[in-house]
mmCIF file of C-alpha atoms in Angstrom:
data_model
loop_
_atom_site.group_PDB
_atom_site.id
_atom_site.type_symbol
_atom_site.label_atom_id
_atom_site.label_comp_id
_atom_site.label_asym_id
_atom_site.label_seq_id
_atom_site.Cartn_x
_atom_site.Cartn_y
_atom_site.Cartn_z
ATOM 1 C CA MET A 1 0.000 0.000 0.000
ATOM 2 C CA ASN A 2 1.307 3.430 -0.983
ATOM 3 C CA VAL A 3 0.163 5.560 1.945
ATOM 4 C CA ILE A 4 0.628 8.839 0.088
ATOM 5 C CA ASN A 5 -1.502 7.838 -2.886
ATOM 6 C CA GLU A 6 -4.038 5.955 -0.771
ATOM 7 C CA PHE A 7 -4.867 8.985 1.359
ATOM 8 C CA SER A 8 -4.511 11.823 -1.171
ATOM 9 C CA MET A 9 -1.446 13.259 0.557
ATOM 10 C CA LYS A 10 0.676 15.900 -1.117
ATOM 11 C CA TYR A 11 3.471 15.382 1.391
ATOM 12 C CA PRO A 12 4.526 12.184 3.219
ATOM 13 C CA ILE A 13 3.597 13.727 6.560
ATOM 14 C CA ILE A 14 0.994 12.717 9.140
ATOM 15 C CA GLN A 15 -0.148 15.143 11.814
ATOM 16 C CA ALA A 16 0.276 13.270 15.084
ATOM 17 C CA PRO A 17 -3.039 12.569 16.846
ATOM 18 C CA MET A 18 -2.261 14.499 20.032
ATOM 19 C CA ALA A 19 -4.950 13.756 22.600
ATOM 20 C CA GLY A 20 -6.009 16.861 24.474
ATOM 21 C CA VAL A 21 -4.839 19.446 21.943
ATOM 22 C CA THR A 22 -6.251 18.124 18.669
ATOM 23 C CA THR A 23 -9.009 20.341 17.335
ATOM 24 C CA ALA A 24 -11.199 19.845 14.293
ATOM 25 C CA GLU A 25 -9.591 23.017 12.941
ATOM 26 C CA MET A 26 -6.131 21.437 13.257
ATOM 27 C CA VAL A 27 -7.187 18.267 11.441
ATOM 28 C CA VAL A 28 -8.887 20.175 8.609
ATOM 29 C CA ALA A 29 -5.927 22.555 8.250
ATOM 30 C CA SER A 30 -3.596 19.555 8.012
ATOM 31 C CA LEU A 31 -5.736 17.996 5.289
ATOM 32 C CA GLU A 32 -5.859 21.242 3.354
ATOM 33 C CA ALA A 33 -2.074 21.620 3.669
ATOM 34 C CA GLY A 34 -1.623 18.273 1.931
ATOM 35 C CA VAL A 35 -0.786 16.068 4.912
ATOM 36 C CA LEU A 36 -2.855 13.424 6.672
ATOM 37 C CA GLY A 37 -4.846 14.884 9.559
ATOM 38 C CA ALA A 38 -5.509 12.809 12.659
ATOM 39 C CA ILE A 39 -7.941 13.102 15.561
ATOM 40 C CA GLY A 40 -6.428 12.269 18.949
ATOM 41 C CA ALA A 41 -9.572 10.905 20.601
ATOM 42 C CA GLY A 42 -7.911 9.245 23.594
ATOM 43 C CA TYR A 43 -9.482 11.396 26.314
ATOM 44 C CA MET A 44 -12.770 12.061 24.551
ATOM 45 C CA SER A 45 -16.132 10.547 25.347
ATOM 46 C CA ALA A 46 -17.987 8.625 22.653
ATOM 47 C CA ASN A 47 -20.187 11.665 21.966
ATOM 48 C CA GLN A 48 -17.199 13.986 21.731
ATOM 49 C CA THR A 49 -15.528 11.546 19.344
ATOM 50 C CA ARG A 50 -18.611 11.505 17.132
ATOM 51 C CA GLU A 51 -18.862 15.286 17.220
ATOM 52 C CA ILE A 52 -15.280 15.952 16.138
ATOM 53 C CA ILE A 53 -15.478 13.326 13.368
ATOM 54 C CA ARG A 54 -18.568 15.050 12.011
ATOM 55 C CA GLN A 55 -16.954 18.484 12.306
ATOM 56 C CA VAL A 56 -13.999 17.361 10.212
ATOM 57 C CA LYS A 57 -16.262 15.693 7.642
ATOM 58 C CA LYS A 58 -18.298 18.876 7.380
ATOM 59 C CA GLU A 59 -15.207 20.888 6.462
ATOM 60 C CA SER A 60 -13.323 18.388 4.298
ATOM 61 C CA THR A 61 -13.987 15.415 2.063
ATOM 62 C CA LYS A 62 -10.406 14.118 2.387
ATOM 63 C CA PRO A 63 -9.575 10.925 4.299
ATOM 64 C CA PHE A 64 -8.313 11.285 7.873
ATOM 65 C CA MET A 65 -7.304 9.184 10.876
ATOM 66 C CA VAL A 66 -8.856 8.628 14.303
ATOM 67 C CA ASN A 67 -6.601 7.391 17.097
ATOM 68 C CA LEU A 68 -7.930 5.498 20.129
ATOM 69 C CA PHE A 69 -6.313 4.440 23.411
ATOM 70 C CA ALA A 70 -6.617 0.648 23.448
ATOM 71 C CA HIS A 71 -5.417 0.193 27.020
ATOM 72 C CA GLU A 72 -6.972 -1.792 29.825
ATOM 73 C CA VAL A 73 -8.115 0.322 32.765
ATOM 74 C CA PRO A 74 -6.629 -1.340 35.856
ATOM 75 C CA PRO A 75 -8.810 -2.140 38.867
ATOM 76 C CA ILE A 76 -9.096 0.671 41.389
ATOM 77 C CA VAL A 77 -6.782 0.078 44.330
ATOM 78 C CA GLN A 78 -7.855 2.753 46.767
ATOM 79 C CA HIS A 79 -4.717 2.756 48.900
ATOM 80 C CA GLN A 80 -2.555 3.361 45.792
ATOM 81 C CA ILE A 81 -4.699 6.326 44.841
ATOM 82 C CA SER A 82 -4.693 7.688 48.387
ATOM 83 C CA ILE A 83 -0.910 7.451 48.613
ATOM 84 C CA ALA A 84 -0.501 9.170 45.219
ATOM 85 C CA LYS A 85 -2.901 11.939 46.228
ATOM 86 C CA GLN A 86 -0.983 12.503 49.459
ATOM 87 C CA GLY A 87 2.190 12.679 47.381
ATOM 88 C CA LEU A 88 0.684 15.524 45.359
ATOM 89 C CA ILE A 89 -0.372 17.312 48.551
ATOM 90 C CA ASP A 90 3.095 16.949 50.090
ATOM 91 C CA ALA A 91 4.955 17.962 46.943
ATOM 92 C CA LEU A 92 2.882 20.915 45.788
ATOM 93 C CA ASN A 93 1.411 22.432 48.944
ATOM 94 C CA ASP A 94 -1.730 23.129 46.888
ATOM 95 C CA PRO A 95 -4.804 23.655 49.139
ATOM 96 C CA PHE A 96 -7.199 22.782 46.328
ATOM 97 C CA ILE A 97 -5.975 19.187 46.075
ATOM 98 C CA LYS A 98 -7.423 18.248 49.477
ATOM 99 C CA LYS A 99 -10.801 19.792 48.702
ATOM 100 C CA GLU A 100 -11.502 18.704 45.142
ATOM 101 C CA GLU A 101 -13.470 15.598 44.299
ATOM 102 C CA ILE A 102 -11.534 13.203 42.098
ATOM 103 C CA ASN A 103 -13.527 11.502 39.356
ATOM 104 C CA LEU A 104 -11.765 8.266 38.462
ATOM 105 C CA SER A 105 -11.755 7.207 34.825
ATOM 106 C CA ALA A 106 -13.642 4.343 33.289
ATOM 107 C CA SER A 107 -12.789 2.952 29.878
ATOM 108 C CA LYS A 108 -14.375 4.781 26.937
ATOM 109 C CA TYR A 109 -12.718 2.549 24.362
ATOM 110 C CA ASP A 110 -15.583 0.202 23.425
ATOM 111 C CA GLU A 111 -18.052 3.083 22.999
ATOM 112 C CA GLN A 112 -15.550 5.084 20.954
ATOM 113 C CA LEU A 113 -14.878 2.120 18.698
ATOM 114 C CA GLU A 114 -18.620 1.790 18.069
ATOM 115 C CA VAL A 115 -18.688 5.450 17.034
ATOM 116 C CA VAL A 116 -15.784 4.957 14.638
ATOM 117 C CA LEU A 117 -17.562 1.980 13.074
ATOM 118 C CA GLU A 118 -20.816 3.907 12.761
ATOM 119 C CA GLU A 119 -19.287 7.118 11.426
ATOM 120 C CA GLY A 120 -16.761 5.493 9.118
ATOM 121 C CA VAL A 121 -13.299 7.004 8.722
ATOM 122 C CA ALA A 122 -10.402 6.164 6.441
ATOM 123 C CA ILE A 123 -7.983 5.024 9.140
ATOM 124 C CA CYS A 124 -8.323 3.902 12.733
ATOM 125 C CA SER A 125 -5.093 3.712 14.717
ATOM 126 C CA PHE A 126 -4.409 2.419 18.218
ATOM 127 C CA THR A 127 -2.042 3.447 21.002
ATOM 128 C CA PHE A 128 -1.258 1.826 24.386
ATOM 129 C CA GLY A 129 -2.553 -1.501 23.116
ATOM 130 C CA LEU A 130 -4.099 -3.438 20.265
ATOM 131 C CA PRO A 131 -7.644 -4.153 19.104
ATOM 132 C CA THR A 132 -8.914 -7.717 19.170
ATOM 133 C CA LYS A 133 -8.985 -9.824 16.015
ATOM 134 C CA ARG A 134 -12.766 -9.413 15.919
ATOM 135 C CA GLN A 135 -12.456 -5.634 16.153
ATOM 136 C CA VAL A 136 -9.870 -5.589 13.376
ATOM 137 C CA ARG A 137 -12.218 -7.637 11.190
ATOM 138 C CA LEU A 138 -15.126 -5.268 11.886
ATOM 139 C CA LEU A 139 -13.024 -2.228 10.969
ATOM 140 C CA LYS A 140 -11.696 -3.820 7.797
ATOM 141 C CA ASP A 141 -15.176 -4.966 6.799
ATOM 142 C CA GLN A 142 -16.121 -1.275 6.841
ATOM 143 C CA GLY A 143 -13.237 -0.565 4.470
ATOM 144 C CA MET A 144 -11.002 1.046 7.095
ATOM 145 C CA ILE A 145 -7.224 0.829 7.259
ATOM 146 C CA VAL A 146 -5.942 -0.199 10.701
ATOM 147 C CA PHE A 147 -2.626 0.957 12.189
ATOM 148 C CA ALA A 148 -1.090 0.564 15.646
ATOM 149 C CA THR A 149 1.859 2.069 17.502
ATOM 150 C CA ALA A 150 4.995 0.114 18.398
ATOM 151 C CA THR A 151 8.017 1.110 20.483
ATOM 152 C CA SER A 152 9.814 -2.254 20.647
ATOM 153 C CA VAL A 153 10.486 -5.411 18.645
ATOM 154 C CA ALA A 154 7.979 -7.350 20.769
ATOM 155 C CA GLU A 155 5.262 -4.832 19.889
ATOM 156 C CA ILE A 156 6.208 -4.897 16.195
ATOM 157 C CA ASN A 157 5.841 -8.686 16.224
ATOM 158 C CA ALA A 158 2.455 -8.450 17.948
ATOM 159 C CA ILE A 159 1.172 -6.055 15.284
ATOM 160 C CA ILE A 160 2.478 -8.263 12.480
ATOM 161 C CA GLU A 161 0.739 -11.283 14.034
ATOM 162 C CA LEU A 162 -2.542 -9.370 14.221
ATOM 163 C CA GLU A 163 -2.270 -8.644 10.468
ATOM 164 C CA LEU A 164 -2.808 -4.900 10.675
ATOM 165 C CA ASP A 165 -2.229 -2.642 7.680
ATOM 166 C CA GLY A 166 0.727 -0.654 8.960
ATOM 167 C CA ILE A 167 2.882 0.203 11.953
ATOM 168 C CA ILE A 168 3.523 3.591 13.550
ATOM 169 C CA LEU A 169 7.032 3.368 14.987
ATOM 170 C CA GLN A 170 7.597 5.666 17.952
ATOM 171 C CA GLY A 171 11.200 6.442 18.834
ATOM 172 C CA GLU A 172 12.362 7.526 22.259
ATOM 173 C CA GLU A 173 12.681 11.086 20.898
ATOM 174 C CA ALA A 174 8.914 11.481 20.596
ATOM 175 C CA GLY A 175 7.020 13.963 22.717
ATOM 176 C CA GLY A 176 4.023 12.991 24.804
ATOM 177 C CA HIS A 177 3.202 9.505 26.036
ATOM 178 C CA ARG A 178 5.089 6.374 25.125
ATOM 179 C CA GLY A 179 2.724 4.235 23.091
ATOM 180 C CA SER A 180 4.125 1.084 24.691
ATOM 181 C CA PHE A 181 1.875 -1.850 25.554
ATOM 182 C CA ILE A 182 4.299 -4.687 26.335
ATOM 183 C CA ASP A 183 6.457 -4.550 29.459
ATOM 184 C CA PRO A 184 9.183 -3.721 30.089
ATOM 185 C CA ILE A 185 8.852 -0.350 28.380
ATOM 186 C CA GLU A 186 11.763 0.245 26.034
ATOM 187 C CA TYR A 187 13.341 3.516 24.935
ATOM 188 C CA ASN A 188 14.705 2.805 21.468
ATOM 189 C CA PRO A 189 15.981 5.574 19.189
ATOM 190 C CA LEU A 190 13.764 5.965 16.133
ATOM 191 C CA SER A 191 16.525 4.922 13.728
ATOM 192 C CA THR A 192 17.063 1.706 15.705
ATOM 193 C CA ILE A 193 13.412 0.667 15.930
ATOM 194 C CA PHE A 194 12.947 1.515 12.241
ATOM 195 C CA LYS A 195 15.839 -0.763 11.202
ATOM 196 C CA GLU A 196 14.451 -3.561 13.377
ATOM 197 C CA ALA A 197 11.001 -3.204 11.807
ATOM 198 C CA LYS A 198 12.400 -3.307 8.271
ATOM 199 C CA LYS A 199 14.047 -6.654 9.034
ATOM 200 C CA ARG A 200 10.715 -8.145 10.088
ATOM 201 C CA THR A 201 8.004 -6.826 7.809
ATOM 202 C CA GLU A 202 7.077 -5.255 4.511
ATOM 203 C CA LEU A 203 4.097 -3.477 6.048
ATOM 204 C CA PRO A 204 4.012 0.314 5.605
ATOM 205 C CA LEU A 205 6.123 1.914 8.334
ATOM 206 C CA ILE A 206 5.311 5.375 9.650
ATOM 207 C CA VAL A 207 8.092 6.891 11.733
ATOM 208 C CA ALA A 208 7.597 9.267 14.657
ATOM 209 C CA GLY A 209 9.926 10.873 17.154
ATOM 210 C CA GLY A 210 11.947 14.067 16.980
ATOM 211 C CA ILE A 211 11.515 14.628 13.239
ATOM 212 C CA SER A 212 11.573 18.370 12.677
ATOM 213 C CA THR A 213 13.526 19.037 9.472
ATOM 214 C CA LYS A 214 13.190 18.148 5.820
ATOM 215 C CA ALA A 215 16.610 16.461 5.963
ATOM 216 C CA GLN A 216 15.328 14.083 8.642
ATOM 217 C CA MET A 217 12.203 13.393 6.625
ATOM 218 C CA ASP A 218 14.213 12.727 3.480
ATOM 219 C CA TYR A 219 16.502 10.319 5.342
ATOM 220 C CA PHE A 220 13.654 8.124 6.543
ATOM 221 C CA MET A 221 11.779 8.297 3.255
ATOM 222 C CA ASN A 222 14.913 7.316 1.320
ATOM 223 C CA GLU A 223 15.412 4.415 3.736
ATOM 224 C CA GLY A 224 11.935 3.062 2.983
ATOM 225 C CA ALA A 225 9.517 4.714 5.406
ATOM 226 C CA SER A 226 6.000 5.209 4.039
ATOM 227 C CA ALA A 227 5.515 8.530 5.860
ATOM 228 C CA ILE A 228 6.704 10.512 8.844
ATOM 229 C CA MET A 229 4.542 11.639 11.752
ATOM 230 C CA MET A 230 5.086 15.041 13.375
ATOM 231 C CA GLY A 231 3.548 16.339 16.579
ATOM 232 C CA THR A 232 5.591 19.035 18.296
ATOM 233 C CA LEU A 233 5.869 21.243 15.198
ATOM 234 C CA PHE A 234 2.085 21.143 14.765
ATOM 235 C CA LEU A 235 1.432 21.584 18.482
ATOM 236 C CA VAL A 236 2.629 25.211 18.273
ATOM 237 C CA SER A 237 0.513 25.980 15.202
ATOM 238 C CA ASP A 238 -2.231 28.580 15.197
ATOM 239 C CA GLU A 239 -4.819 25.801 14.860
ATOM 240 C CA SER A 240 -3.591 23.797 17.852
ATOM 241 C CA GLY A 241 -5.680 23.679 21.012
ATOM 242 C CA ALA A 242 -2.599 23.803 23.272
ATOM 243 C CA PRO A 243 -2.540 26.633 25.854
ATOM 244 C CA SER A 244 -0.320 29.581 24.957
ATOM 245 C CA ALA A 245 2.060 28.788 27.854
ATOM 246 C CA HIS A 246 2.596 25.313 26.369
ATOM 247 C CA LYS A 247 3.333 26.767 22.948
ATOM 248 C CA GLN A 248 5.695 29.382 24.384
ATOM 249 C CA ALA A 249 7.641 26.788 26.378
ATOM 250 C CA ILE A 250 8.380 25.031 23.081
ATOM 251 C CA LEU A 251 9.005 28.163 21.027
ATOM 252 C CA ASN A 252 11.383 29.559 23.663
ATOM 253 C CA ALA A 253 13.477 26.378 23.841
ATOM 254 C CA GLU A 254 16.989 26.696 22.425
ATOM 255 C CA SER A 255 18.001 23.113 23.140
ATOM 256 C CA ASN A 256 16.501 19.816 24.245
ATOM 257 C CA THR A 257 14.890 20.748 27.551
ATOM 258 C CA THR A 258 12.663 17.659 27.725
ATOM 259 C CA VAL A 259 12.505 14.887 30.302
ATOM 260 C CA VAL A 260 10.456 11.712 30.637
ATOM 261 C CA THR A 261 8.049 11.667 33.572
ATOM 262 C CA THR A 262 5.167 9.587 34.909
ATOM 263 C CA SER A 263 4.076 12.245 37.405
ATOM 264 C CA PHE A 264 1.267 13.779 35.342
ATOM 265 C CA SER A 265 -0.550 10.656 34.167
ATOM 266 C CA GLY A 266 1.044 7.487 35.503
ATOM 267 C CA LYS A 267 2.486 6.603 32.088
ATOM 268 C CA PRO A 268 5.921 7.680 30.858
ATOM 269 C CA ALA A 269 5.669 10.806 28.728
ATOM 270 C CA ARG A 270 8.206 13.286 27.362
ATOM 271 C CA GLY A 271 7.750 16.992 27.973
ATOM 272 C CA VAL A 272 9.495 20.222 28.856
ATOM 273 C CA ALA A 273 10.946 20.131 32.372
ATOM 274 C CA ASN A 274 9.042 22.367 34.769
ATOM 275 C CA GLU A 275 8.379 22.985 38.462
ATOM 276 C CA PHE A 276 5.691 20.301 38.753
ATOM 277 C CA ILE A 277 7.992 17.576 37.433
ATOM 278 C CA GLU A 278 10.832 18.706 39.690
ATOM 279 C CA LYS A 279 8.638 18.741 42.798
ATOM 280 C CA MET A 280 7.227 15.311 41.990
ATOM 281 C CA LEU A 281 10.604 13.578 41.718
ATOM 282 C CA MET A 282 10.593 10.466 43.922
ATOM 283 C CA MET A 283 6.928 10.945 44.821
ATOM 284 C CA PRO A 284 4.464 7.998 44.572
ATOM 285 C CA VAL A 285 2.366 7.882 41.409
ATOM 286 C CA ALA A 286 -0.932 6.088 40.751
ATOM 287 C CA PRO A 287 -1.243 3.916 37.621
ATOM 288 C CA PHE A 288 -2.643 5.379 34.396
ATOM 289 C CA PRO A 289 -5.299 6.721 34.031
ATOM 290 C CA TYR A 290 -5.825 7.389 37.747
ATOM 291 C CA GLN A 291 -2.772 9.644 38.154
ATOM 292 C CA ASN A 292 -4.125 11.603 35.196
ATOM 293 C CA ASP A 293 -7.414 11.949 37.097
ATOM 294 C CA LEU A 294 -5.592 13.079 40.259
ATOM 295 C CA THR A 295 -3.703 15.812 38.400
ATOM 296 C CA GLN A 296 -6.673 16.981 36.314
ATOM 297 C CA GLY A 297 -7.544 19.822 38.681
ATOM 298 C CA ILE A 298 -3.924 20.959 38.923
ATOM 299 C CA ARG A 299 -3.589 21.077 35.157
ATOM 300 C CA SER A 300 -6.951 22.782 34.690
ATOM 301 C CA ARG A 301 -6.026 25.540 37.136
ATOM 302 C CA ALA A 302 -2.665 25.961 35.421
ATOM 303 C CA LYS A 303 -4.410 26.284 32.059
ATOM 304 C CA LEU A 304 -6.820 28.855 33.472
ATOM 305 C CA ASN A 305 -3.878 30.864 34.832
ATOM 306 C CA ASN A 306 -1.693 30.159 31.775
ATOM 307 C CA ASP A 307 0.928 28.802 34.169
ATOM 308 C CA GLY A 308 3.343 26.555 32.309
ATOM 309 C CA GLU A 309 5.052 25.378 35.495
ATOM 310 C CA TYR A 310 2.105 23.117 36.354
ATOM 311 C CA MET A 311 1.007 21.987 32.885
ATOM 312 C CA SER A 312 2.029 18.840 31.058
ATOM 313 C CA LEU A 313 4.185 20.522 28.404
ATOM 314 C CA TRP A 314 4.530 17.545 26.078
ATOM 315 C CA ALA A 315 7.201 17.973 23.395
ATOM 316 C CA GLY A 316 9.759 15.948 21.478
ATOM 317 C CA THR A 317 13.529 16.248 21.667
ATOM 318 C CA SER A 318 13.749 18.528 18.612
ATOM 319 C CA LEU A 319 11.373 21.135 20.049
ATOM 320 C CA TYR A 320 13.943 23.871 19.466
ATOM 321 C CA ASN A 321 13.216 23.655 15.730
ATOM 322 C CA ALA A 322 9.543 24.523 16.183
ATOM 323 C CA LYS A 323 8.307 27.835 14.800
ATOM 324 C CA SER A 324 4.943 29.517 15.145
ATOM 325 C CA GLY A 325 2.552 29.888 12.219
ATOM 326 C CA THR A 326 -0.346 28.179 10.538
ATOM 327 C CA ILE A 327 -0.151 24.493 9.747
ATOM 328 C CA ASN A 328 0.099 25.371 6.076
ATOM 329 C CA GLU A 329 3.110 27.614 6.761
ATOM 330 C CA ILE A 330 4.772 24.898 8.855
ATOM 331 C CA VAL A 331 4.214 22.276 6.159
ATOM 332 C CA GLU A 332 5.592 24.589 3.466
ATOM 333 C CA LYS A 333 9.021 24.268 5.108
ATOM 334 C CA PHE A 334 8.938 20.621 4.068
ATOM 335 C CA ARG A 335 8.188 21.401 0.421
ATOM 336 C CA LEU A 336 9.539 18.698 -1.874
ATOM 337 C CA CYS A 337 8.995 17.070 -5.236
ATOM 338 C CA VAL A 338 5.525 15.569 -4.928
ATOM 339 C CA LYS A 339 6.140 13.209 -7.821
ATOM 340 C CA CYS A 340 9.134 11.665 -6.055
ATOM 341 C CA TRP A 341 7.035 10.378 -3.178
ATOM 342 C CA GLY A 342 3.762 9.869 -5.041
ATOM 343 C CA GLU A 343 4.888 6.998 -7.218
#
């Protein structure tokens, strides 16, 4: 499958489906700029997922992707959550943490998948886990392409065995959450995991993690990648839903100021180092998604106050190459011979 031809792409670029900051405007702008737009639906309800799919369809007839979190929600262990909450209280000295009611997450995955099947999209991709064989069959019966994210050889093999249509390879350089679903979590450079995947499969390989220049894109495309996926560069775009403090933290970076932390959500994620991460070093953390629930109020207040020190400032290692502008202006920096990649 030629991804570029299949999905009417002018450039071999996919806008990363960044849960929490993806807007319909961002997806449509990506499609209009000639790249594949993607909805990051991970934190959305089923109704919100349906609404954003319909918003994108209303504005564009081009194919796009929806990404779902295919993780299992662990059983609630109250003492773990209580210990993690006390850790937040001790670390942050935030009076609101004691008072606020914490709403613990339940899985939205099955309901979201039903929405995707009902609404019909070109591509459904999965992070933090894999769909079942039955779910893959249902999606393919609707004519959808199915991708999943891999960060290790074990995960690549699992995707190959499930007979999906392509693999999104996430290198350790990537911003945001690790898409890992097989323990132990590995931190492989993108070039390494890409070479390992090429040895094992002829499936289309989409590479993600720290790609921020045309030279990097050309390298992976010349080595056989089907497309690249970019998140951080699009996160600072005019169409992004990220708070201005998040965008400024990236735009002001002159070097790699990122670290990997579990303190915001319970899963390892790469972002700009800030006061919250520093204060939470060595503190107990609840498993995902419960730590994410515990920090929801903290992050919401930080967003309201535009306080980047207490936001999850997700970004990849090449954040210093990010520049403000519209998605179209950002994509234009990757201008290349369309014919070269469209064959």
